[in-house]
């Protein structure tokens, strides 16, 4: 044998393969254990186990799915079963939980829809209201209840024409201006018994129409209130108030002298233009103890004027009177006695008191001295207000009649007072009104309209 030859070994005895016993645990080989120990091996092992388990659970899953199908089918059949109801007196079957709209459609009913109306009640869209009305078991349903209704069976349903629907709206709180509450019966003296103050109120505004509807009052408004009375002294004292219009004039001083001779006072309703032209006579009236009030600036009929002209007629006359040296006043005699509720609104609160008369001398007709005296003395009573004139034409008859009027009434026990003095004798007139210069208080506002119009 050579040195490089491979030694030969004897084969030895032959190894016999022995099959594993049934149910005996197979011990994995080293290579198998290595594969199982690796992540890929573990995953594969778990997969084989899962598949075996699924195969074993498949019958149970099939049985479960069958049961679910049976239950779901039963629920579906229950939820979609038919129930019996009465619709407008006729029995019919409807699907359970049907809405009233479903029932109307299924039964082929054709109620007339209501209209869409504005907050003011005007039709905005015909047929734009509720599609139908409904009564269920004798109860009239509102819109929300109609939407919520679901048929359960045995309901007595009455379907009728739809109701009108009001447009969508929103609310706003607004300041409300006072109105003028006029007098019911006219007296010789009309005055402001309450000045106005604004209030607040909620308003509903239509989103489509823009119309407005008043709602709750959040702060009460205080209206301007007028009263109109014939003055009567509380104690029945026999007094009368002589009044003269349209001056001052060339007659004024002679009137004043006659009044002084009889210890009498009167009220002169002066025109602003005349006061500007004869300021010394305005001052003379005041100095004699008589009262100066306004007959407006230029004797225009106030109800026919626009607001600016109206205000000028009043305020310019007041200015002329005070510029002439007489005290400030807020008392007027409207030309022709014309002053209605709308004219009071137009005044803007520029005066507080309007004075007309209860006895008219009719001197403007130049009827003669005797006629003037009779008109001023017959039918006289305590608190009477007598109308005469100081300007505007020839007043010679008045000048002659005045002493006779004063003497006749004096003989009957009457004395002669100004309008301010007369109002102060009647407790129905507020003290400020009787002062002759009542003005709008701070924080007050004037009326913008006549209440009820």
XYZ file of C-alpha atoms in Angstrom, residues 71-431:
361
model
C -83.011 36.513 11.969
C -82.328 39.373 9.528
C -85.002 38.114 7.216
C -87.478 37.985 10.064
C -86.564 41.506 11.155
C -86.919 42.774 7.587
C -90.307 41.144 7.257
C -91.367 42.649 10.608
C -90.181 46.116 9.694
C -91.908 45.987 6.326
C -95.166 44.376 7.397
C -98.513 45.903 6.502
C -100.800 47.472 9.091
C -104.424 48.520 8.793
C -105.420 52.176 9.134
C -108.442 54.286 8.259
C -107.817 57.101 5.758
C -110.673 59.572 5.294
C -113.133 56.896 6.464
C -111.772 54.065 4.306
C -109.871 51.085 5.736
C -106.617 50.375 3.950
C -103.334 48.572 4.498
C -100.131 50.548 4.579
C -96.545 49.675 5.310
C -95.754 50.006 8.979
C -93.934 53.234 9.855
C -95.281 54.951 6.747
C -95.253 58.734 6.938
C -98.376 60.730 6.233
C -96.799 61.874 2.969
C -96.290 58.192 2.057
C -99.935 57.472 2.823
C -101.190 60.476 0.827
C -99.122 59.325 -2.141
C -100.047 55.649 -1.837
C -103.752 56.404 -1.564
C -103.680 58.835 -4.506
C -105.094 61.704 -2.435
C -104.924 65.215 -3.927
C -105.440 67.783 -1.178
C -105.008 71.422 -2.204
C -101.799 72.879 -0.744
C -101.869 76.086 1.269
C -100.212 79.312 0.183
C -96.987 80.957 1.299
C -98.026 84.216 2.925
C -96.162 87.215 4.266
C -96.124 88.339 7.898
C -98.773 90.827 6.850
C -101.019 88.082 5.450
C -100.384 88.766 1.758
C -100.013 85.794 -0.610
C -96.424 85.461 -1.786
C -96.712 82.099 -3.563
C -99.865 80.146 -4.325
C -99.426 76.509 -3.288
C -96.236 77.326 -1.413
C -97.667 76.379 1.978
C -98.299 73.047 3.678
C -99.132 70.261 1.143
C -101.952 68.907 3.314
C -103.407 68.957 6.805
C -103.918 65.898 8.988
C -105.984 64.810 11.955
C -105.035 61.538 13.649
C -107.418 59.952 16.142
C -109.251 63.254 16.441
C -106.142 65.380 17.110
C -105.194 68.090 14.640
C -101.476 67.791 13.948
C -99.143 70.729 13.480
C -96.364 70.729 10.898
C -93.848 69.095 13.222
C -96.269 66.394 14.290
C -97.116 65.661 10.660
C -93.413 65.151 9.910
C -92.941 62.957 12.980
C -95.940 60.663 12.378
C -95.238 56.991 11.614
C -98.056 54.499 11.066
C -98.276 51.811 13.766
C -101.694 50.455 12.875
C -105.343 51.166 13.696
C -104.988 54.963 13.374
C -107.971 57.001 12.178
C -106.418 59.474 9.728
C -108.189 62.423 8.126
C -106.323 64.227 5.332
C -107.459 67.718 4.290
C -106.259 70.720 2.332
C -102.987 72.246 3.435
C -102.740 75.304 5.661
C -101.054 78.515 4.648
C -97.416 78.855 5.710
C -95.857 82.126 6.792
C -92.604 83.161 5.190
C -89.335 82.810 7.099
C -88.807 85.750 9.424
C -86.337 87.345 11.792
C -86.831 89.673 14.753
C -85.404 93.085 15.528
C -85.760 95.357 18.541
C -86.495 98.905 17.469
C -87.110 102.262 19.043
C -90.766 103.228 18.837
C -91.671 106.888 18.538
C -94.620 108.292 20.471
C -97.923 109.034 18.822
C -100.289 111.898 19.477
C -103.418 111.044 21.460
C -105.834 113.788 20.446
C -108.675 115.261 22.442
C -112.151 113.798 22.055
C -114.052 117.083 22.253
C -112.646 120.476 21.431
C -112.630 123.159 24.079
C -111.442 126.735 24.049
C -108.001 125.782 25.398
C -106.105 122.769 24.040
C -102.808 121.880 25.673
C -100.161 119.203 26.066
C -100.973 117.271 29.214
C -98.234 114.675 28.634
C -95.053 114.951 26.602
C -93.763 111.999 24.621
C -90.937 109.594 25.277
C -89.747 106.823 22.936
C -90.085 103.150 23.792
C -88.756 99.863 22.418
C -90.575 97.004 20.738
C -89.774 93.752 18.971
C -90.721 93.542 15.297
C -91.021 90.454 13.103
C -89.668 91.095 9.593
C -90.443 88.857 6.642
C -87.297 87.544 4.932
C -89.049 87.468 1.552
C -91.508 90.354 1.676
C -89.695 92.708 4.025
C -93.031 93.383 5.722
C -93.031 94.135 9.432
C -95.345 93.014 12.212
C -95.145 94.547 15.704
C -94.447 92.173 18.568
C -93.792 92.403 22.286
C -93.100 95.790 23.842
C -89.788 95.703 25.713
C -89.942 99.313 26.932
C -93.300 101.130 26.927
C -93.607 104.229 24.779
C -95.106 107.372 26.312
C -97.426 109.108 23.882
C -98.041 112.820 23.571
C -101.447 113.459 25.126
C -103.614 116.502 24.423
C -106.494 117.787 26.503
C -109.027 120.360 25.398
C -111.136 122.177 27.977
C -113.286 125.228 28.518
C -111.733 126.938 31.545
C -113.935 127.308 34.587
C -112.667 128.805 37.868
C -112.717 126.209 40.632
C -114.615 128.499 42.985
C -117.031 129.771 40.324
C -115.545 133.265 40.478
C -117.043 135.590 37.884
C -114.155 136.340 35.590
C -113.865 136.678 31.818
C -110.846 136.863 29.542
C -110.864 139.557 26.848
C -108.573 138.749 23.907
C -107.401 140.836 20.939
C -105.949 139.479 17.665
C -103.793 140.784 14.811
C -101.934 143.614 16.614
C -100.115 145.488 17.792
C -101.499 148.411 15.816
C -102.418 152.056 16.092
C -105.347 150.951 18.279
C -103.272 149.070 20.854
C -102.310 151.928 23.133
C -105.873 153.260 23.185
C -107.113 149.780 24.125
C -104.536 149.662 26.927
C -105.627 153.036 28.252
C -109.282 151.937 28.356
C -108.356 148.703 30.130
C -106.361 150.607 32.727
C -109.293 152.941 33.369
C -111.432 149.897 34.249
C -108.709 148.067 36.185
C -108.834 145.324 33.592
C -106.265 143.075 31.943
C -106.519 141.262 28.605
C -104.498 138.961 26.360
C -103.108 140.262 23.070
C -102.370 137.601 20.452
C -99.801 139.468 18.408
C -98.621 138.732 14.877
C -94.873 138.316 14.649
C -94.610 140.731 11.743
C -96.505 143.363 13.741
C -94.373 142.766 16.821
C -91.265 143.303 14.711
C -92.717 146.539 13.317
C -94.073 147.900 16.653
C -91.920 146.447 19.433
C -92.657 149.387 21.755
C -96.344 148.417 21.781
C -95.493 144.824 22.671
C -93.578 146.145 25.663
C -96.467 148.480 26.513
C -98.880 145.533 26.674
C -96.595 143.790 29.118
C -96.110 146.916 31.202
C -99.884 147.441 31.508
C -100.207 144.012 33.122
C -101.795 142.323 30.143
C -100.460 139.173 28.495
C -98.650 138.894 25.168
C -99.125 135.630 23.237
C -98.664 134.619 19.594
C -100.989 134.758 16.613
C -98.179 133.266 14.451
C -95.800 135.219 12.270
C -98.012 136.162 9.327
C -101.499 134.712 9.893
C -101.236 131.647 7.634
C -103.670 128.760 8.041
C -101.537 126.246 9.913
C -103.089 122.895 8.803
C -102.272 123.776 5.189
C -98.544 124.313 5.799
C -95.576 121.974 5.416
C -93.531 121.327 8.508
C -90.762 123.859 7.803
C -93.173 126.693 7.059
C -95.293 125.726 10.062
C -92.303 125.818 12.398
C -91.202 129.171 11.032
C -94.657 130.672 11.569
C -94.567 129.629 15.213
C -90.958 130.017 16.308
C -90.264 133.272 14.424
C -93.310 134.859 16.051
C -92.122 133.771 19.510
C -88.706 135.266 18.788
C -90.250 138.553 17.645
C -92.253 138.765 20.867
C -89.285 138.188 23.164
C -87.077 140.506 21.073
C -89.672 143.213 21.690
C -89.253 142.833 25.442
C -92.167 140.551 26.404
C -91.616 137.330 28.386
C -91.121 134.077 26.500
C -94.370 132.300 25.725
C -95.497 128.994 24.218
C -99.152 130.019 23.820
C -100.670 130.616 20.388
C -104.012 131.455 18.877
C -104.105 129.656 15.522
C -105.299 131.895 12.669
C -108.990 131.259 11.938
C -109.000 128.947 14.957
C -107.812 126.193 12.616
C -105.697 123.529 14.302
C -106.462 119.812 14.008
C -104.632 116.744 15.369
C -102.439 116.364 12.277
C -101.400 120.006 12.551
C -100.410 119.368 16.157
C -98.150 116.560 14.920
C -96.669 118.877 12.281
C -95.965 121.477 14.974
C -93.106 119.363 16.300
C -93.871 120.506 19.841
C -93.019 124.145 19.077
C -95.860 125.344 21.316
C -97.746 123.930 24.297
C -101.130 125.649 24.304
C -103.693 126.713 21.720
C -106.408 129.188 22.717
C -109.509 129.968 20.696
C -112.695 131.559 22.150
C -116.168 130.913 23.529
C -117.776 134.272 22.639
C -117.133 135.953 19.268
C -117.665 139.703 18.879
C -117.904 139.292 15.085
C -116.225 142.697 14.922
C -114.483 141.705 11.691
C -117.888 142.129 10.006
C -118.096 145.739 11.261
C -121.657 145.036 12.491
C -121.915 148.230 14.564
C -121.045 149.105 18.139
C -124.285 147.801 19.644
C -123.917 144.454 17.908
C -120.347 144.095 19.154
C -121.393 144.934 22.714
C -124.284 142.473 22.627
C -122.092 139.651 21.217
C -119.586 140.140 24.040
C -122.024 140.468 26.930
C -125.006 138.230 26.159
C -124.502 134.629 27.219
C -121.389 135.448 29.219
C -120.436 133.045 32.053
C -117.518 132.583 34.481
C -114.461 131.577 32.433
C -115.730 132.891 29.083
C -113.099 133.883 26.522
C -114.136 136.817 24.302
C -112.664 137.377 20.841
C -112.011 140.901 19.563
C -109.409 142.386 17.192
C -106.559 144.845 17.591
C -105.533 145.044 13.948
C -106.290 143.763 10.500
C -108.541 146.667 9.526
C -110.639 149.517 10.875
C -111.268 148.950 14.592
C -113.073 152.140 15.430
C -116.222 150.194 16.361
C -114.206 148.038 18.784
C -112.628 151.120 20.286
C -116.085 152.570 20.991
C -117.562 149.255 22.112
C -114.797 148.292 24.550
C -115.708 150.751 27.376
C -119.343 149.665 27.205
C -118.375 145.984 27.340
C -116.182 146.533 30.363
C -118.836 148.582 32.173
C -121.688 146.193 31.406
C -119.818 143.153 32.651
C -118.405 144.986 35.667
C -121.948 145.893 36.634
C -122.754 142.150 36.533
C -119.939 141.454 38.959
C -117.305 140.278 36.437
C -113.633 141.103 36.523
C -111.201 140.814 33.614
C -108.171 138.484 33.647
C -105.515 137.270 31.247
C -105.536 133.749 29.795
C -102.694 132.777 32.139
C -104.649 134.022 35.142
C -107.805 132.235 34.031
C -106.026 128.879 33.613
C -104.417 129.258 37.029
C -107.910 129.431 38.541
C -108.844 126.022 37.067
C -106.965 123.137 38.724
C -107.460 120.922 35.672
C -104.693 122.862 33.956
C -101.125 121.946 34.972
C -99.177 124.706 36.654
